[in-house]
Amino acid sequence: MRRAVEPESKALAHPSGRQLPLSRASLDRALSKLGYCSRKQAELLIAEGRVRVGGKVASDPSIWIDLERDRITVDGERVAAERKVYLMINKPRGLVTTRDDPEGRGTVYDCLEGLDLPFLSPVGRLDKASEGLLLMSNDTRWANGLLDPASHVAKTYHVQVSPAPDEAMLARFRQGVVVDGELLTASSITVLRSGGRTAWLEIVLDEGRNRQIRRLLGAFDIEVLRLVRVAVGRLQLGELAKGKARHLAPVELAQLADDRAMSGSSGG
């Protein structure tokens, strides 16, 4: 009879670069993929001896699981895949993009309170000071496809800056700049409106580097006053109220799939 879980030594022997079947995952990741909880919460459940695989208590979150064949239970209840959920949130400024914050700050999960949803994970991140369109889902394959650098799905931001840049400065932005060994660039930068010492820019990125816009502008001593993500591909934030969430429509999911396919083919 096939063992429900491979021996620990074999699990740890997997080279880091080896491609595993899509149905395979470590136990903590499996619980997250199934929409039961976050990986951090899964580690706690496993440490408390509440998780069984094939009827046996599992004590190691790194053991490999076959999502299609292994039976996983928590507190005696079988964990089955939840329905796939795809949400858009209008993230307010001041919330962190994490499930549990050790500093006790508000998180994007505050926007989901009272909603009947399985466990969802953010698709990418917006830092605490940023706001706007944030996707959340329990479909990890879909999320990873959008986040894959090879997909080059465009993300559009409206950014209030000070001081207002002139044309020469805009030209330097477009050329990019090396910061901490990384070349930071944008697909496009245009002025939406300008008045006094401030201006609103529209910046489009086709890659996701940590705090890319703030670092790019900061290299030229330009202060970011507000940063709002308004679109991912053709998916628009629109009139969704701040702090609210809504499900994506089938046509929007189809558009994102098309955006990913077209951007991926043009990028490589």
XYZ file of N, CA and C in Angstrom:
804
model
N 0.851 -1.201 0.000
C 0.000 0.000 0.000
C 0.881 1.243 0.000
N 0.498 2.214 -0.798
C 1.265 3.460 -0.877
C 1.155 4.231 0.425
N 2.284 4.764 0.893
C 2.273 5.569 2.097
C 1.606 6.905 1.810
N 0.830 7.385 2.774
C 0.154 8.671 2.594
C 1.139 9.814 2.537
N 2.241 9.681 3.279
C 3.256 10.729 3.324
C 4.610 10.089 3.127
N 5.439 10.712 2.315
C 6.763 10.168 2.112
C 7.604 10.367 3.368
N 8.588 9.502 3.611
C 9.440 9.663 4.779
C 10.102 11.021 4.779
N 10.347 11.543 5.979
C 10.904 12.890 6.111
C 12.215 13.033 5.376
N 13.061 12.041 5.441
C 14.365 12.141 4.798
C 14.217 12.308 3.303
N 13.236 11.642 2.714
C 13.032 11.760 1.275
C 12.484 13.127 0.918
N 11.596 13.656 1.761
C 11.044 14.980 1.509
C 12.133 16.024 1.537
N 13.039 15.923 2.506
C 14.082 16.924 2.631
C 15.143 16.768 1.556
N 15.161 15.611 0.896
C 16.186 15.372 -0.113
C 15.854 16.006 -1.447
N 14.629 16.564 -1.609
C 14.272 17.169 -2.889
C 15.156 18.369 -3.179
N 15.838 18.402 -4.338
C 16.623 19.581 -4.684
C 15.699 20.789 -4.803
N 16.184 21.967 -4.456
C 15.339 23.157 -4.440
C 14.825 23.522 -5.819
N 15.580 23.140 -6.861
C 15.143 23.529 -8.187
C 14.275 22.507 -8.892
N 13.990 21.399 -8.259
C 13.248 20.336 -8.924
C 11.783 20.707 -9.110
N 11.238 20.425 -10.275
C 9.835 20.689 -10.558
C 8.972 19.567 -10.005
N 8.025 19.903 -9.122
C 7.127 18.907 -8.556
C 5.783 18.965 -9.253
N 5.041 17.854 -9.298
C 3.699 17.881 -9.884
C 2.850 18.931 -9.190
N 1.913 19.526 -9.920
C 1.080 20.580 -9.363
C 0.238 20.097 -8.202
N -0.007 18.770 -8.119
C -0.800 18.235 -7.022
C 0.039 18.011 -5.774
N 1.344 18.203 -5.857
C 2.235 17.981 -4.722
C 2.532 19.295 -4.018
N 2.607 19.234 -2.694
C 2.946 20.419 -1.906
C 3.355 19.971 -0.520
N 4.110 20.814 0.173
C 4.405 20.544 1.572
C 3.104 20.662 2.361
N 3.056 20.041 3.543
C 1.807 19.985 4.294
C 1.286 21.372 4.647
N 2.155 22.270 5.100
C 1.678 23.612 5.443
C 1.139 24.341 4.222
N 1.829 24.184 3.084
C 1.347 24.824 1.855
C 0.065 24.154 1.361
N -0.052 22.843 1.568
C -1.256 22.127 1.143
C -2.484 22.680 1.864
N -2.374 22.923 3.160
C -3.512 23.475 3.908
C -3.868 24.870 3.399
N -2.864 25.629 2.990
C -3.126 26.952 2.418
C -3.754 26.827 1.040
N -3.224 25.919 0.199
C -3.768 25.720 -1.143
C -5.234 25.280 -1.103
N -5.567 24.477 -0.095
C -6.939 23.991 0.030
C -7.877 25.049 0.611
N -7.315 26.211 0.946
C -8.147 27.301 1.437
C -8.540 27.163 2.886
N -7.788 26.335 3.647
C -8.163 26.114 5.046
C -7.612 27.202 5.964
N -6.357 27.590 5.755
C -5.724 28.576 6.632
C -4.446 29.059 5.966
N -3.773 30.005 6.608
C -2.479 30.469 6.102
C -1.400 29.454 6.451
N -0.244 29.576 5.829
C 0.852 28.650 6.121
C 1.312 28.787 7.571
N 1.344 30.019 8.065
C 1.752 30.228 9.454
C 0.768 29.567 10.413
N -0.526 29.708 10.122
C -1.530 29.054 10.960
C -1.418 27.533 10.852
N -1.105 27.048 9.639
C -0.940 25.605 9.447
C 0.207 25.073 10.301
N 1.295 25.817 10.365
C 2.441 25.387 11.174
C 2.041 25.245 12.639
N 1.211 26.166 13.121
C 0.758 26.100 14.512
C -0.132 24.878 14.746
N -1.060 24.626 13.804
C -1.942 23.465 13.929
C -1.141 22.164 13.950
N -0.124 22.096 13.094
C 0.712 20.896 13.021
C 1.501 20.738 14.317
N 2.063 21.830 14.814
C 2.841 21.777 16.055
C 1.977 21.332 17.238
N 0.683 21.651 17.198
C -0.236 21.284 18.272
C -0.762 19.849 18.124
N -0.334 19.145 17.055
C -0.739 17.761 16.857
C -2.172 17.596 16.391
N -2.742 18.635 15.767
C -4.148 18.607 15.368
C -4.350 18.164 13.929
N -3.244 17.949 13.213
C -3.332 17.602 11.789
C -2.915 16.143 11.589
N -3.729 15.413 10.852
C -3.413 14.028 10.502
C -3.403 13.877 8.984
N -2.524 13.014 8.509
C -2.453 12.661 7.091
C -2.539 11.151 7.001
N -3.571 10.655 6.309
C -3.758 9.215 6.221
C -4.014 8.585 7.576
N -4.620 9.352 8.488
C -4.950 8.841 9.805
C -3.844 8.946 10.828
N -2.654 9.386 10.424
C -1.522 9.491 11.328
C -1.202 10.954 11.609
N -0.882 11.243 12.874
C -0.538 12.610 13.248
C 0.702 13.045 12.477
N 0.628 14.206 11.865
C 1.756 14.758 11.116
C 2.423 15.834 11.972
N 3.714 15.702 12.189
C 4.425 16.640 13.053
C 5.367 17.559 12.299
N 5.536 17.306 11.003
C 6.494 18.079 10.208
C 5.762 18.807 9.081
N 5.749 20.148 9.089
C 5.040 20.888 8.036
C 5.681 20.769 6.660
N 6.913 20.246 6.594
C 7.610 20.200 5.305
C 7.424 18.893 4.553
N 6.707 17.908 5.136
C 6.510 16.652 4.418
C 5.657 16.888 3.175
N 5.895 16.079 2.155
C 5.207 16.268 0.886
C 3.861 15.549 0.873
N 2.860 16.258 0.323
C 1.488 15.773 0.276
C 1.016 15.719 -1.167
N 0.260 14.687 -1.497
C -0.421 14.616 -2.790
C -1.850 15.109 -2.559
N -2.135 16.281 -3.053
C -3.433 16.908 -2.799
C -4.591 16.105 -3.370
N -4.323 15.304 -4.393
C -5.401 14.553 -5.027
C -5.659 13.198 -4.356
N -4.700 12.701 -3.550
C -4.832 11.349 -3.027
C -4.773 11.259 -1.509
N -4.000 12.116 -0.865
C -3.834 12.020 0.588
C -5.035 12.620 1.313
N -5.427 11.968 2.393
C -6.539 12.431 3.214
C -5.970 13.249 4.384
N -6.330 14.528 4.436
C -5.848 15.419 5.495
C -7.025 15.774 6.394
N -6.828 15.664 7.704
C -7.872 16.071 8.640
C -7.290 17.032 9.666
N -8.127 17.933 10.163
C -7.783 18.827 11.263
C -8.864 18.657 12.320
N -8.446 18.279 13.508
C -9.393 18.022 14.603
C -10.450 16.994 14.197
N -10.029 16.020 13.378
C -10.924 14.943 12.965
C -11.800 15.258 11.776
N -11.800 16.502 11.306
C -12.624 16.896 10.156
C -11.772 16.930 8.903
N -12.272 16.300 7.840
C -11.506 16.262 6.599
C -11.413 17.651 5.968
N -10.223 17.957 5.470
C -9.998 19.219 4.774
C -10.140 18.970 3.285
N -11.123 19.609 2.670
C -11.355 19.466 1.232
C -11.180 20.825 0.558
N -10.917 20.787 -0.727
C -10.718 22.029 -1.469
C -11.976 22.895 -1.423
N -11.793 24.172 -1.109
C -12.897 25.121 -1.105
C -13.199 25.579 -2.530
N -14.371 26.161 -2.703
C -14.694 26.760 -3.998
C -13.684 27.853 -4.294
N -13.399 28.062 -5.574
C -12.440 29.089 -5.970
C -13.094 30.466 -5.878
N -12.394 31.371 -5.231
C -12.909 32.724 -5.016
C -11.884 33.720 -5.538
N -12.383 34.743 -6.244
C -11.526 35.777 -6.808
C -12.126 37.129 -6.423
N -11.401 37.870 -5.595
C -11.913 39.139 -5.077
C -11.018 40.296 -5.475
N -11.650 41.451 -5.558
C -10.954 42.721 -5.659
C -11.261 43.522 -4.397
N -10.235 44.103 -3.788
C -10.400 44.988 -2.633
C -9.876 46.368 -3.015
N -10.552 47.408 -2.540
C -9.994 48.754 -2.617
C -9.289 48.996 -1.287
N -8.007 48.690 -1.250
C -7.236 48.752 -0.007
C -7.077 50.194 0.459
N -7.475 50.486 1.689
C -7.221 51.817 2.235
C -5.756 51.971 2.648
N -5.317 53.174 2.687
C -3.984 53.472 3.199
C -3.930 53.112 4.690
N -2.808 52.582 5.131
C -2.637 52.282 6.548
C -2.809 50.824 6.917
N -3.313 49.998 5.996
C -3.470 48.569 6.262
C -2.278 47.814 5.694
N -1.854 46.774 6.405
C -0.760 45.948 5.902
C -1.338 44.729 5.188
N -0.569 44.234 4.207
C -1.041 43.126 3.375
C -0.549 41.811 3.949
N -1.110 41.446 5.088
C -0.741 40.202 5.747
C -1.918 39.729 6.566
N -1.894 38.450 6.940
C -3.005 37.897 7.728
C -2.876 38.273 9.200
N -1.704 38.048 9.749
C -1.466 38.318 11.168
C -0.284 39.262 11.295
N -0.499 40.396 11.931
C 0.572 41.367 12.086
C 1.052 41.372 13.535
N 2.332 41.079 13.770
C 2.839 41.018 15.147
C 2.758 42.350 15.874
N 2.655 43.454 15.119
C 2.569 44.768 15.746
C 1.122 45.191 16.015
N 0.186 44.315 15.645
C -1.209 44.615 15.922
C -1.827 45.669 15.028
N -1.205 45.937 13.873
C -1.762 46.921 12.949
C -2.944 46.340 12.177
N -3.786 47.220 11.636
C -4.887 46.764 10.803
C -4.362 46.083 9.552
N -5.095 45.069 9.068
C -4.678 44.342 7.872
C -5.790 44.382 6.829
N -5.459 43.955 5.624
C -6.450 43.943 4.545
C -7.585 42.970 4.856
N -7.355 42.035 5.775
C -8.413 41.091 6.139
C -9.535 41.785 6.908
N -9.262 42.980 7.434
C -10.331 43.749 8.075
C -11.427 44.094 7.063
N -11.044 44.196 5.788
C -12.011 44.526 4.737
C -12.938 43.356 4.423
N -12.610 42.163 4.915
C -13.397 40.962 4.610
C -14.287 40.538 5.768
N -14.255 41.277 6.857
C -15.037 40.891 8.035
C -16.529 40.838 7.699
N -17.163 39.776 8.164
C -18.594 39.611 7.937
C -18.946 38.931 6.640
N -17.955 38.664 5.788
C -18.210 38.005 4.508
C -18.006 36.493 4.657
N -18.842 35.704 4.000
C -18.752 34.249 4.047
C -17.759 33.790 2.993
N -16.493 33.653 3.401
C -15.431 33.348 2.459
C -14.503 32.282 3.023
N -13.896 31.469 2.151
C -12.814 30.589 2.600
C -11.570 31.428 2.859
N -10.509 30.799 3.312
C -9.267 31.537 3.508
C -8.738 32.006 2.158
N -8.428 33.294 2.067
C -7.894 33.887 0.841
C -6.522 34.481 1.113
N -5.705 34.518 0.083
C -4.389 35.138 0.181
C -4.296 36.317 -0.778
N -3.556 37.358 -0.411
C -3.342 38.471 -1.340
C -2.558 38.006 -2.560
N -2.899 38.550 -3.705
C -2.160 38.271 -4.938
C -1.193 39.434 -5.132
N 0.036 39.254 -4.673
C 0.972 40.363 -4.643
C 0.732 41.204 -3.397
N 1.354 42.380 -3.378
C 1.258 43.215 -2.184
C 1.131 44.687 -2.544
N 0.564 45.428 -1.620
C 0.640 46.886 -1.602
C 1.161 47.255 -0.222
N 2.178 48.111 -0.145
C 2.722 48.420 1.171
C 1.730 49.247 1.988
N 2.034 49.435 3.248
C 1.104 50.068 4.185
C 0.654 51.441 3.708
N 1.558 52.210 3.128
C 1.237 53.571 2.722
C 0.551 53.649 1.365
N 0.447 52.518 0.659
C -0.174 52.506 -0.663
C -1.628 52.064 -0.570
N -2.379 52.330 -1.608
C -3.815 52.040 -1.592
C -4.270 51.593 -2.976
N -5.542 51.189 -3.031
C -6.111 50.852 -4.323
C -6.337 49.380 -4.543
N -6.268 48.965 -5.798
C -6.699 47.639 -6.241
C -5.756 46.555 -5.731
N -6.322 45.647 -4.933
C -5.594 44.476 -4.456
C -6.457 43.256 -4.722
N -5.890 42.262 -5.405
C -6.599 41.021 -5.677
C -6.349 40.025 -4.549
N -7.364 39.207 -4.244
C -7.237 38.143 -3.260
C -7.931 36.899 -3.794
N -7.344 35.739 -3.515
C -7.912 34.496 -4.036
C -7.395 33.313 -3.239
N -8.089 32.184 -3.352
C -7.585 30.915 -2.833
C -7.123 30.010 -3.968
N -7.065 30.542 -5.181
C -6.596 29.797 -6.341
C -5.115 30.114 -6.529
N -4.252 29.312 -5.929
C -2.824 29.627 -5.941
C -2.215 29.526 -7.340
N -2.721 28.609 -8.164
C -2.186 28.499 -9.524
C -2.493 29.764 -10.330
N -3.716 30.274 -10.172
C -4.111 31.513 -10.851
C -3.272 32.680 -10.356
N -3.098 32.771 -9.044
C -2.326 33.863 -8.455
C -0.878 33.822 -8.923
N -0.283 32.631 -8.904
C 1.114 32.510 -9.330
C 1.283 32.875 -10.799
N 0.261 32.590 -11.614
C 0.330 32.956 -13.020
C 0.377 34.464 -13.208
N -0.417 35.184 -12.415
C -0.405 36.646 -12.506
C 0.899 37.236 -11.985
N 1.483 36.592 -10.964
C 2.690 37.118 -10.340
C 3.961 36.700 -11.072
N 3.862 35.705 -11.935
C 5.038 35.215 -12.670
C 5.673 36.373 -13.446
N 6.958 36.671 -13.208
C 7.612 37.777 -13.932
C 7.509 37.651 -15.444
N 7.399 36.415 -15.938
C 7.314 36.209 -17.386
C 5.981 36.670 -17.961
N 4.968 36.849 -17.102
C 3.648 37.229 -17.612
C 3.582 38.699 -17.996
N 4.342 39.562 -17.303
C 4.396 40.996 -17.621
C 3.008 41.634 -17.667
N 2.099 41.223 -16.795
C 0.783 41.869 -16.755
C 0.959 43.281 -16.199
N 0.490 44.265 -16.944
C 0.707 45.662 -16.565
C -0.096 46.031 -15.322
N 0.506 46.845 -14.468
C -0.172 47.399 -13.300
C -0.055 48.909 -13.388
N -1.206 49.585 -13.253
C -1.276 51.037 -13.440
C -1.510 51.728 -12.104
N -0.733 52.775 -11.859
C -0.800 53.515 -10.608
C -1.002 54.998 -10.885
N -1.781 55.643 -10.020
C -1.857 57.093 -10.004
C -1.090 57.557 -8.773
N -0.116 58.439 -9.001
C 0.843 58.785 -7.960
C 0.911 60.304 -7.813
N 0.631 60.793 -6.608
C 0.783 62.221 -6.320
C 2.193 62.462 -5.800
N 2.893 63.410 -6.409
C 4.296 63.633 -6.077
C 4.559 65.109 -5.795
N 5.679 65.347 -5.128
C 6.158 66.699 -4.859
C 7.688 66.668 -4.852
N 8.339 67.606 -5.549
C 7.754 68.662 -6.378
C 7.271 68.111 -7.718
N 6.512 68.939 -8.445
C 6.034 68.542 -9.769
C 7.221 68.459 -10.726
N 7.401 67.329 -11.410
C 8.551 67.192 -12.310
C 8.339 67.956 -13.615
N 9.445 68.443 -14.180
C 9.379 69.074 -15.497
C 9.661 68.009 -16.554
N 9.644 68.411 -17.824
C 9.825 67.447 -18.905
C 11.194 66.775 -18.856
N 12.212 67.531 -18.459
C 13.552 66.948 -18.379
C 13.592 65.840 -17.319
N 12.933 66.101 -16.195
C 12.900 65.105 -15.128
C 12.114 63.876 -15.566
N 10.992 64.077 -16.267
C 10.201 62.954 -16.756
C 11.034 62.077 -17.692
N 11.842 62.729 -18.528
C 12.694 61.975 -19.450
C 13.688 61.108 -18.675
N 14.214 61.620 -17.570
C 15.147 60.850 -16.744
C 14.425 59.681 -16.066
N 13.179 59.932 -15.621
C 12.391 58.823 -15.046
C 12.284 57.682 -16.048
N 11.961 58.043 -17.293
C 11.697 57.023 -18.318
C 12.944 56.226 -18.672
N 14.112 56.840 -18.504
C 15.357 56.131 -18.780
C 15.662 55.108 -17.695
N 15.128 55.350 -16.506
C 15.374 54.447 -15.392
C 16.622 54.821 -14.618
N 16.819 54.140 -13.495
C 17.969 54.421 -12.642
C 18.331 53.149 -11.876
N 19.593 52.967 -11.603
C 20.053 51.817 -10.826
C 20.048 52.185 -9.350
N 19.308 51.421 -8.551
C 19.235 51.622 -7.106
C 19.554 50.298 -6.431
N 20.559 50.296 -5.567
C 20.963 49.078 -4.852
C 21.203 47.919 -5.814
N 21.808 48.233 -6.945
C 22.155 47.201 -7.913
C 21.027 46.765 -8.821
N 19.833 47.362 -8.683
C 18.680 47.015 -9.524
C 18.359 48.161 -10.468
N 18.105 47.836 -11.731
C 17.653 48.836 -12.677
C 16.146 49.003 -12.519
N 15.725 50.184 -12.081
C 14.315 50.470 -11.874
C 13.804 51.303 -13.039
N 12.797 50.794 -13.710
C 12.211 51.491 -14.846
C 10.690 51.376 -14.770
N 10.026 52.095 -15.647
C 8.578 52.003 -15.784
C 8.245 51.883 -17.263
N 7.156 51.167 -17.566
C 6.735 51.040 -18.962
C 6.341 52.395 -19.530
N 5.658 53.201 -18.703
C 5.292 54.545 -19.135
C 5.071 55.436 -17.923
N 5.351 56.715 -18.079
C 5.098 57.736 -17.057
C 4.532 58.957 -17.763
N 3.331 59.356 -17.376
C 2.702 60.541 -17.964
C 2.142 61.419 -16.848
N 1.999 62.694 -17.140
C 1.426 63.644 -16.181
C -0.083 63.687 -16.390
N -0.836 63.406 -15.323
C -2.294 63.503 -15.382
C -2.745 64.941 -15.165
N -2.190 65.572 -14.145
C -2.495 66.976 -13.860
C -1.421 67.522 -12.934
N -1.246 68.840 -12.977
C -0.209 69.482 -12.187
C -0.711 70.820 -11.697
N -0.360 71.149 -10.457
C -0.762 72.441 -9.908
C 0.093 72.788 -8.712
N 0.684 73.978 -8.725
C 1.550 74.362 -7.622
C 2.785 73.487 -7.578
N 3.099 72.981 -6.394
C 4.298 72.159 -6.235
C 4.028 70.672 -6.378
N 2.791 70.281 -6.597
C 2.484 68.861 -6.688
C 1.954 68.500 -8.078
N 1.994 67.215 -8.359
C 1.461 66.715 -9.628
C 0.976 65.293 -9.416
N 0.023 64.872 -10.261
C -0.421 63.477 -10.305
C 0.152 62.845 -11.564
N 0.848 61.732 -11.387
C 1.413 60.989 -12.504
C 0.675 59.671 -12.684
N 0.618 59.188 -13.917
C 0.179 57.821 -14.177
C 1.416 57.019 -14.538
N 1.690 55.988 -13.745
C 2.869 55.157 -13.944
C 2.425 53.721 -14.180
N 2.922 53.120 -15.243
C 2.582 51.743 -15.587
C 3.832 50.881 -15.442
N 3.702 49.800 -14.686
C 4.791 48.839 -14.500
C 4.402 47.505 -15.118
N 5.383 46.805 -15.673
C 5.110 45.444 -16.159
C 5.964 44.428 -15.416
N 6.517 44.853 -14.293
C 7.258 43.954 -13.412
C 7.028 44.424 -11.988
N 7.251 43.549 -11.038
C 6.979 43.902 -9.655
C 8.208 43.793 -8.779
N 8.878 44.898 -8.550
C 10.010 44.936 -7.634
C 9.575 45.623 -6.344
N 10.243 45.318 -5.262
C 9.875 45.859 -3.966
C 9.905 47.384 -3.960
N 8.767 48.012 -3.648
C 8.648 49.477 -3.538
C 9.256 50.176 -4.752
N 8.964 49.624 -5.927
C 9.628 50.065 -7.155
C 9.397 51.540 -7.458
N 8.157 51.994 -7.379
C 7.857 53.391 -7.719
C 8.483 54.338 -6.710
N 8.349 54.040 -5.426
C 8.918 54.921 -4.397
C 10.433 55.008 -4.524
N 11.071 53.893 -4.817
C 12.529 53.895 -4.962
C 12.962 54.620 -6.227
N 12.218 54.425 -7.312
C 12.542 55.101 -8.575
C 12.445 56.612 -8.413
N 11.331 57.089 -7.877
C 11.149 58.530 -7.721
C 12.073 59.097 -6.646
N 12.275 58.324 -5.570
C 13.147 58.786 -4.504
C 14.572 59.007 -4.958
N 15.006 58.256 -5.977
C 16.360 58.440 -6.505
C 16.549 59.827 -7.109
N 15.442 60.491 -7.443
C 15.491 61.842 -8.002
C 14.971 62.880 -7.000
N 14.917 62.490 -5.716
C 14.447 63.384 -4.645
C 13.011 63.834 -4.863
N 12.202 62.965 -5.445
C 10.777 63.235 -5.615
C 10.025 62.482 -4.519
N 9.222 63.199 -3.740
C 8.470 62.589 -2.644
C 7.126 62.065 -3.140
N 6.799 60.850 -2.758
C 5.493 60.277 -3.081
C 4.521 60.631 -1.961
N 3.472 61.389 -2.302
C 2.470 61.788 -1.320
C 1.339 60.771 -1.236
N 0.931 60.245 -2.382
C -0.081 59.189 -2.435
C 0.262 58.259 -3.586
N -0.047 56.976 -3.390
C 0.193 55.992 -4.439
C -1.011 55.060 -4.470
N -1.727 55.089 -5.599
C -2.982 54.342 -5.733
C -2.885 53.420 -6.950
N -3.029 52.118 -6.733
C -3.106 51.202 -7.876
C -4.521 51.244 -8.415
N -4.664 51.558 -9.698
C -5.994 51.722 -10.283
C -6.346 50.634 -11.286
N -5.378 49.814 -11.698
C -5.691 48.767 -12.674
C -4.634 47.687 -12.649
N -5.071 46.454 -12.938
C -4.187 45.319 -13.213
C -4.616 44.787 -14.564
N -3.743 44.885 -15.560
C -4.172 44.587 -16.923
C -5.323 45.502 -17.284
N -6.401 44.923 -17.820
C -7.596 45.724 -18.143
C -8.590 45.790 -16.990
N -8.272 45.149 -15.887
C -9.157 45.165 -14.727
C -9.014 46.500 -14.003
N -10.104 47.256 -13.927
C -10.088 48.599 -13.353
C -10.648 48.599 -11.935
N -10.066 49.433 -11.072
C -10.600 49.617 -9.724
C -11.998 50.217 -9.784
N -12.193 51.141 -10.690
C -13.523 51.729 -10.902
C -14.052 52.447 -9.683
N -15.341 52.274 -9.411
C -16.020 53.010 -8.346
C -16.117 52.221 -7.039
N -15.378 51.135 -6.911
C -15.419 50.361 -5.672
C -15.002 51.238 -4.500
N -15.838 51.298 -3.460
C -15.582 52.168 -2.319
C -14.354 51.697 -1.547
N -13.678 52.640 -0.931
C -12.491 52.326 -0.149
C -12.844 51.375 1.002
N -12.047 50.335 1.166
C -12.277 49.362 2.226
C -13.286 48.292 1.885
N -13.844 48.320 0.673
C -14.849 47.347 0.261
C -14.231 46.302 -0.670
N -14.932 45.176 -0.800
C -14.485 44.076 -1.651
C -15.631 43.628 -2.538
N -15.298 43.070 -3.695
C -16.310 42.469 -4.574
C -15.688 41.319 -5.334
N -16.562 40.388 -5.759
C -16.110 39.262 -6.569
C -15.832 39.729 -7.998
N -14.848 39.119 -8.634
C -14.597 39.396 -10.042
C -15.636 38.673 -10.890
N -16.091 39.341 -11.925
C -17.040 38.749 -12.855
C -16.302 37.806 -13.812
N -17.001 36.815 -14.374
C -16.354 35.896 -15.318
C -15.653 36.612 -16.471
N -16.263 37.700 -16.967
C -15.634 38.415 -18.073
C -14.320 39.055 -17.626
N -14.248 39.488 -16.371
C -13.009 40.089 -15.858
C -11.920 39.033 -15.706
N -12.294 37.843 -15.246
C -11.321 36.761 -15.158
C -10.796 36.389 -16.542
N -11.691 36.377 -17.515
C -11.283 36.058 -18.883
C -10.333 37.128 -19.425
N -10.610 38.394 -19.128
C -9.732 39.473 -19.580
C -8.350 39.359 -18.961
N -8.286 39.027 -17.663
C -6.991 38.855 -17.009
C -6.214 37.704 -17.643
N -6.918 36.625 -17.966
C -6.260 35.495 -18.628
C -5.709 35.922 -19.984
N -6.485 36.723 -20.723
C -6.022 37.215 -22.025
C -4.831 38.152 -21.853
N -4.896 39.043 -20.845
C -3.805 39.978 -20.604
C -2.521 39.223 -20.307
N -2.657 38.166 -19.499
C -1.480 37.378 -19.152
C -0.908 36.689 -20.379
N -1.794 36.107 -21.197
C -1.344 35.393 -22.393
C -0.666 36.342 -23.375
N -1.294 37.506 -23.614
C -0.743 38.454 -24.584
C 0.560 39.054 -24.090
N 0.637 39.414 -22.784
C 1.843 40.022 -22.244
C 2.978 39.022 -22.222
N 2.644 37.770 -21.875
C 3.672 36.734 -21.833
C 4.265 36.447 -23.190
N 3.411 36.418 -24.226
C 3.903 36.129 -25.575
C 4.714 37.284 -26.124
N 4.289 38.534 -25.811
C 5.023 39.690 -26.327
C 6.332 39.886 -25.578
N 6.377 39.385 -24.322
C 7.592 39.575 -23.534
C 8.664 38.553 -23.805
N 8.359 37.539 -24.559
C 9.447 36.612 -24.686
C 9.405 35.639 -25.746
